[in-house]
Amino acid sequence: MQTRPRPSRARLALLVGIGVWPIITSLLYLIRPVSQGWPVWLTTLALTPAMVIIMVWGLLPAIHRYFGKFLMRG
């Protein structure tokens, strides 16, 4: 039985970090007018569902689709 090659965790972490930063920044700018005065934990609670949905159905599939060869090298 042959095992499937696994993507490089370091490269995946790099690409996810590059992709997550603009998403979080954009979401913070969108929610900022509504959430002024909220505690940090409440703002984070409001952002988390949107961030998870964007990551699972948008960012991660796009990274694997467009950078699959880069992830599997090495």
Tab-separated table of C-alpha atoms in Angstrom:
chain	number	residue	atom	x	y	z
A	1	MET	CA	0.000	0.000	0.000
A	2	GLN	CA	1.387	3.350	-1.066
A	3	THR	CA	0.882	6.513	0.981
A	4	ARG	CA	-0.175	9.737	-0.678
A	5	PRO	CA	2.271	12.640	-0.585
A	6	ARG	CA	1.383	15.288	1.965
A	7	PRO	CA	1.623	19.024	1.423
A	8	SER	CA	4.391	20.923	3.145
A	9	ARG	CA	3.017	22.293	6.409
A	10	ALA	CA	5.433	25.218	6.380
A	11	ARG	CA	4.394	26.275	2.873
A	12	LEU	CA	0.711	25.842	3.674
A	13	ALA	CA	1.135	27.910	6.859
A	14	LEU	CA	2.858	30.641	4.847
A	15	LEU	CA	0.095	30.781	2.233
A	16	VAL	CA	-2.689	30.677	4.835
A	17	GLY	CA	-1.026	33.491	6.765
A	18	ILE	CA	-0.748	35.592	3.611
A	19	GLY	CA	-4.399	34.903	2.790
A	20	VAL	CA	-5.839	35.362	6.274
A	21	TRP	CA	-4.351	38.791	6.970
A	22	PRO	CA	-6.311	40.723	4.299
A	23	ILE	CA	-9.516	38.826	5.126
A	24	ILE	CA	-9.313	39.629	8.836
A	25	THR	CA	-8.384	43.235	8.104
A	26	SER	CA	-11.327	43.630	5.720
A	27	LEU	CA	-13.764	42.060	8.168
A	28	LEU	CA	-12.520	44.322	10.959
A	29	TYR	CA	-13.056	47.414	8.791
A	30	LEU	CA	-16.577	46.203	7.918
A	31	ILE	CA	-17.606	45.524	11.505
A	32	ARG	CA	-15.798	48.478	13.098
A	33	PRO	CA	-18.656	51.023	12.761
A	34	VAL	CA	-21.061	48.620	14.481
A	35	SER	CA	-18.689	47.240	17.095
A	36	GLN	CA	-17.133	50.416	18.513
A	37	GLY	CA	-17.177	50.135	22.267
A	38	TRP	CA	-17.564	46.338	22.234
A	39	PRO	CA	-15.091	44.271	24.234
A	40	VAL	CA	-12.461	42.488	22.143
A	41	TRP	CA	-13.953	39.059	22.878
A	42	LEU	CA	-17.328	40.118	21.487
A	43	THR	CA	-15.825	41.525	18.295
A	44	THR	CA	-13.878	38.283	17.860
A	45	LEU	CA	-17.038	36.277	18.483
A	46	ALA	CA	-18.831	38.226	15.758
A	47	LEU	CA	-15.979	37.793	13.244
A	48	THR	CA	-15.264	34.105	13.808
A	49	PRO	CA	-18.208	32.573	11.883
A	50	ALA	CA	-17.510	34.716	8.808
A	51	MET	CA	-13.802	33.938	8.969
A	52	VAL	CA	-14.384	30.182	9.254
A	53	ILE	CA	-16.820	30.170	6.319
A	54	ILE	CA	-14.436	32.188	4.136
A	55	MET	CA	-11.512	29.921	5.034
A	56	VAL	CA	-13.257	26.559	4.603
A	57	TRP	CA	-15.176	27.314	1.404
A	58	GLY	CA	-12.960	29.987	-0.125
A	59	LEU	CA	-9.365	30.419	0.972
A	60	LEU	CA	-8.247	26.828	1.586
A	61	PRO	CA	-9.705	25.390	-1.640
A	62	ALA	CA	-8.197	28.289	-3.597
A	63	ILE	CA	-4.772	27.716	-2.043
A	64	HIS	CA	-4.872	24.019	-2.929
A	65	ARG	CA	-6.162	24.737	-6.446
A	66	TYR	CA	-3.708	27.495	-7.368
A	67	PHE	CA	-0.674	26.508	-5.291
A	68	GLY	CA	-0.990	22.708	-5.204
A	69	LYS	CA	2.289	22.104	-7.011
A	70	PHE	CA	4.117	24.561	-4.738
A	71	LEU	CA	2.716	22.803	-1.666
A	72	MET	CA	3.739	19.330	-2.848
A	73	ARG	CA	7.290	20.190	-3.862
A	74	GLY	CA	10.184	19.239	-1.653
